[in-house]
Amino acid sequence: MEILIMKMTAKELAEALHGTVEGNPDAVVSSFGKIEHGRPGQLNFFANPKYARYVYTTRASVLLVNRDFVPEKPLDVTLVRVDDAYSALAELLNYIASQRKAFRRHRGRCRIACSARLGSKVWVGDYVTVGRRTRIGDKTRICDNVTIGENVTIGSRCIIYPGVHVFANTVIGDNVILHAGCVIGDDGFGNARQDDGSWKKIEHLGNVVIGNDVEIGSNTTIDKAPMESTVIGNGVRIDNLCQIAHNVQIGDNTVMAAQTGIAGSAIIGRNCIIAGQVGIVGHVRIADNTTIGAKSGVIGNVRKSGEVLFGIPALDRTQYLRAFAKFKASAEE
């Protein structure tokens, strides 16, 4: 399926992305496409060496490449050279998306409390509920079927996609994206064992605080704290289907892939990379710049910054590879 964009020439693309043109500056593109499926009128990009063979077969009108790219044979496509093709493409997509946004106050098919305050150029879809004393910043977009509770603060230029639920007292910064179906600020999983073996629910009276420039994926849940706050730092990226339990703290610019679960009161450092299906037990500390491989289970503190961990329980990469070699040799005997 072809995704249409506004029409741009190679020269206009180069100017927007601070790049240079090599070829026809008047080549026009009106859509994006994968390099392996490139067609006339499309913009393709090349950043992964795995796709190098398609550089010479694509029929796209313009190809976005890194400045240091050296072709091995003549090309039929116009090049736009930039410092980083992948980052430049992301910048271009963001620019086009911003041009497409239209703003309106709100439709009649929503319920906004009289004490709620909406900033200028806020866009509100159908069947949205906004609770009492809630504040929403300028140019924030709230899509259909969103529920926002009482005393919530949402910053400027946020996007809240359909079906999101934001519970009372949540604080959300500027430029935050909440994807469809995510739940922010519901009760954490807190229960006290009774003498007769039954469980008594522990009420959660805290909240969730989300920093600026955060993106949270579809159907991810972030629980509020029993007291104080569950905190998501600035620049954090959380994928779909993740579970962040009560009182967790996630440091700035940490990224987390799908189906990761973090148990209560864990503290994750800054600039960490957490791959898919990772499990982290509660009440542990993970140092800054830690990388955790897919399906790993972290059961203790990670004190040294910059470690790379694999396995269940998660071990330092070197130790894990040695252990794996022994397991493999034992299995082959």
mmCIF file of C-alpha atoms in Angstrom, residues 122-273:
data_model
loop_
_atom_site.group_PDB
_atom_site.id
_atom_site.type_symbol
_atom_site.label_atom_id
_atom_site.label_comp_id
_atom_site.label_asym_id
_atom_site.label_seq_id
_atom_site.Cartn_x
_atom_site.Cartn_y
_atom_site.Cartn_z
ATOM 1 C CA VAL A 122 -6.783 21.569 21.872
ATOM 2 C CA TRP A 123 -8.361 18.849 19.670
ATOM 3 C CA VAL A 124 -10.944 16.623 21.373
ATOM 4 C CA GLY A 125 -12.614 13.677 19.645
ATOM 5 C CA ASP A 126 -15.939 11.938 20.166
ATOM 6 C CA TYR A 127 -16.997 10.316 23.431
ATOM 7 C CA VAL A 128 -14.133 11.801 25.453
ATOM 8 C CA THR A 129 -14.570 12.322 29.198
ATOM 9 C CA VAL A 130 -12.497 14.935 31.046
ATOM 10 C CA GLY A 131 -12.819 15.053 34.833
ATOM 11 C CA ARG A 132 -13.051 17.935 37.263
ATOM 12 C CA ARG A 133 -10.095 20.249 37.855
ATOM 13 C CA THR A 134 -8.123 18.676 35.009
ATOM 14 C CA ARG A 135 -5.712 20.869 33.016
ATOM 15 C CA ILE A 136 -4.757 20.197 29.396
ATOM 16 C CA GLY A 137 -2.020 22.201 27.649
ATOM 17 C CA ASP A 138 -2.006 23.959 24.294
ATOM 18 C CA LYS A 139 -2.187 21.997 21.017
ATOM 19 C CA THR A 140 -2.757 18.648 22.702
ATOM 20 C CA ARG A 141 -4.754 16.130 20.660
ATOM 21 C CA ILE A 142 -7.197 13.798 22.425
ATOM 22 C CA CYS A 143 -8.697 11.139 20.158
ATOM 23 C CA ASP A 144 -12.021 9.316 20.437
ATOM 24 C CA ASN A 145 -13.120 7.284 23.472
ATOM 25 C CA VAL A 146 -10.462 8.617 25.854
ATOM 26 C CA THR A 147 -11.188 8.860 29.584
ATOM 27 C CA ILE A 148 -9.270 11.406 31.654
ATOM 28 C CA GLY A 149 -9.958 11.459 35.386
ATOM 29 C CA GLU A 150 -10.120 14.224 37.950
ATOM 30 C CA ASN A 151 -7.250 16.541 38.817
ATOM 31 C CA VAL A 152 -5.084 15.335 35.920
ATOM 32 C CA THR A 153 -2.419 17.584 34.414
ATOM 33 C CA ILE A 154 -1.485 17.062 30.749
ATOM 34 C CA GLY A 155 1.114 19.252 29.056
ATOM 35 C CA SER A 156 1.265 20.857 25.632
ATOM 36 C CA ARG A 157 1.531 19.170 22.213
ATOM 37 C CA CYS A 158 0.641 15.717 23.529
ATOM 38 C CA ILE A 159 -1.164 13.037 21.491
ATOM 39 C CA ILE A 160 -3.554 10.704 23.296
ATOM 40 C CA TYR A 161 -4.820 8.000 20.958
ATOM 41 C CA PRO A 162 -8.216 6.234 21.100
ATOM 42 C CA GLY A 163 -9.192 4.157 24.097
ATOM 43 C CA VAL A 164 -6.589 5.532 26.521
ATOM 44 C CA HIS A 165 -7.559 5.756 30.193
ATOM 45 C CA VAL A 166 -5.760 8.281 32.406
ATOM 46 C CA PHE A 167 -6.761 7.993 36.049
ATOM 47 C CA ALA A 168 -7.086 10.745 38.655
ATOM 48 C CA ASN A 169 -4.118 12.852 39.778
ATOM 49 C CA THR A 170 -1.824 11.725 36.965
ATOM 50 C CA VAL A 171 0.776 14.280 35.823
ATOM 51 C CA ILE A 172 1.902 14.161 32.175
ATOM 52 C CA GLY A 173 4.542 16.466 30.678
ATOM 53 C CA ASP A 174 4.865 18.080 27.252
ATOM 54 C CA ASN A 175 5.195 16.241 23.906
ATOM 55 C CA VAL A 176 3.985 12.929 25.329
ATOM 56 C CA ILE A 177 2.419 10.242 23.095
ATOM 57 C CA LEU A 178 0.059 7.687 24.635
ATOM 58 C CA HIS A 179 -0.867 5.003 22.109
ATOM 59 C CA ALA A 180 -4.235 3.276 21.847
ATOM 60 C CA GLY A 181 -5.516 1.381 24.835
ATOM 61 C CA CYS A 182 -2.784 2.201 27.336
ATOM 62 C CA VAL A 183 -3.831 2.673 30.959
ATOM 63 C CA ILE A 184 -2.074 5.219 33.146
ATOM 64 C CA GLY A 185 -2.592 5.437 36.896
ATOM 65 C CA ASP A 186 -4.848 2.515 37.779
ATOM 66 C CA ASP A 187 -4.373 0.620 41.061
ATOM 67 C CA GLY A 188 -1.231 -1.382 41.534
ATOM 68 C CA PHE A 189 -1.232 -5.067 42.466
ATOM 69 C CA GLY A 190 -1.051 -4.699 46.229
ATOM 70 C CA ASN A 191 -2.573 -7.234 48.607
ATOM 71 C CA ALA A 192 -1.833 -8.219 52.208
ATOM 72 C CA ARG A 193 -2.022 -11.896 53.233
ATOM 73 C CA GLN A 194 -4.402 -12.505 56.140
ATOM 74 C CA ASP A 195 -4.118 -15.119 58.895
ATOM 75 C CA ASP A 196 -6.840 -17.238 57.302
ATOM 76 C CA GLY A 197 -5.003 -17.306 53.970
ATOM 77 C CA SER A 198 -7.183 -14.722 52.263
ATOM 78 C CA TRP A 199 -5.943 -11.465 50.747
ATOM 79 C CA LYS A 200 -6.857 -7.908 51.700
ATOM 80 C CA LYS A 201 -6.563 -5.210 49.054
ATOM 81 C CA ILE A 202 -4.118 -2.368 49.753
ATOM 82 C CA GLU A 203 -5.590 0.905 48.572
ATOM 83 C CA HIS A 204 -3.410 2.996 46.268
ATOM 84 C CA LEU A 205 -3.616 6.738 46.917
ATOM 85 C CA GLY A 206 -0.542 7.914 44.998
ATOM 86 C CA ASN A 207 -0.237 8.773 41.312
ATOM 87 C CA VAL A 208 1.840 8.454 38.144
ATOM 88 C CA VAL A 209 4.200 11.206 36.979
ATOM 89 C CA ILE A 210 5.371 11.129 33.347
ATOM 90 C CA GLY A 211 8.094 13.502 32.127
ATOM 91 C CA ASN A 212 8.483 15.325 28.817
ATOM 92 C CA ASP A 213 9.018 13.716 25.383
ATOM 93 C CA VAL A 214 7.819 10.276 26.478
ATOM 94 C CA GLU A 215 6.140 7.690 24.214
ATOM 95 C CA ILE A 216 4.114 4.821 25.667
ATOM 96 C CA GLY A 217 2.900 1.960 23.472
ATOM 97 C CA SER A 218 -0.526 0.419 22.965
ATOM 98 C CA ASN A 219 -2.043 -1.567 25.835
ATOM 99 C CA THR A 220 0.794 -0.786 28.208
ATOM 100 C CA THR A 221 -0.207 -0.310 31.853
ATOM 101 C CA ILE A 222 1.510 1.957 34.367
ATOM 102 C CA ASP A 223 0.173 1.550 37.925
ATOM 103 C CA LYS A 224 -0.052 4.341 40.461
ATOM 104 C CA ALA A 225 1.785 4.129 43.768
ATOM 105 C CA PRO A 226 0.133 3.342 47.124
ATOM 106 C CA MET A 227 1.834 6.510 48.349
ATOM 107 C CA GLU A 228 3.967 9.047 46.485
ATOM 108 C CA SER A 229 4.462 8.420 42.735
ATOM 109 C CA THR A 230 5.359 5.965 40.015
ATOM 110 C CA VAL A 231 7.799 8.017 37.915
ATOM 111 C CA ILE A 232 8.632 7.814 34.198
ATOM 112 C CA GLY A 233 11.557 10.113 33.339
ATOM 113 C CA ASN A 234 12.056 12.446 30.393
ATOM 114 C CA GLY A 235 12.635 10.923 26.958
ATOM 115 C CA VAL A 236 11.582 7.387 27.943
ATOM 116 C CA ARG A 237 10.278 5.058 25.215
ATOM 117 C CA ILE A 238 8.041 2.151 26.256
ATOM 118 C CA ASP A 239 6.767 -0.339 23.670
ATOM 119 C CA ASN A 240 3.383 -2.108 23.507
ATOM 120 C CA LEU A 241 2.092 -4.551 26.128
ATOM 121 C CA CYS A 242 4.443 -3.621 28.948
ATOM 122 C CA GLN A 243 3.577 -3.663 32.656
ATOM 123 C CA ILE A 244 5.052 -1.040 34.983
ATOM 124 C CA ALA A 245 4.060 -1.740 38.579
ATOM 125 C CA HIS A 246 3.485 0.648 41.475
ATOM 126 C CA ASN A 247 6.335 2.828 42.775
ATOM 127 C CA VAL A 248 8.632 1.964 39.857
ATOM 128 C CA GLN A 249 11.038 4.693 38.750
ATOM 129 C CA ILE A 250 12.430 4.728 35.197
ATOM 130 C CA GLY A 251 15.324 7.072 34.439
ATOM 131 C CA ASP A 252 15.602 9.506 31.548
ATOM 132 C CA ASN A 253 15.998 8.166 27.985
ATOM 133 C CA THR A 254 15.573 4.510 28.902
ATOM 134 C CA VAL A 255 13.921 2.359 26.202
ATOM 135 C CA MET A 256 11.875 -0.774 26.767
ATOM 136 C CA ALA A 257 10.625 -3.292 24.180
ATOM 137 C CA ALA A 258 7.308 -5.151 24.162
ATOM 138 C CA GLN A 259 6.036 -7.517 26.869
ATOM 139 C CA THR A 260 8.494 -6.384 29.494
ATOM 140 C CA GLY A 261 7.271 -6.472 33.079
ATOM 141 C CA ILE A 262 8.747 -4.499 35.974
ATOM 142 C CA ALA A 263 7.615 -5.376 39.498
ATOM 143 C CA GLY A 264 6.878 -2.876 42.242
ATOM 144 C CA SER A 265 9.415 -0.364 43.580
ATOM 145 C CA ALA A 266 12.160 -1.293 41.098
ATOM 146 C CA ILE A 267 14.408 1.614 40.139
ATOM 147 C CA ILE A 268 15.707 1.628 36.557
ATOM 148 C CA GLY A 269 18.582 3.980 35.710
ATOM 149 C CA ARG A 270 19.056 6.385 32.845
ATOM 150 C CA ASN A 271 19.864 5.420 29.261
ATOM 151 C CA CYS A 272 19.097 1.740 29.774
ATOM 152 C CA ILE A 273 18.043 -0.594 26.945
#
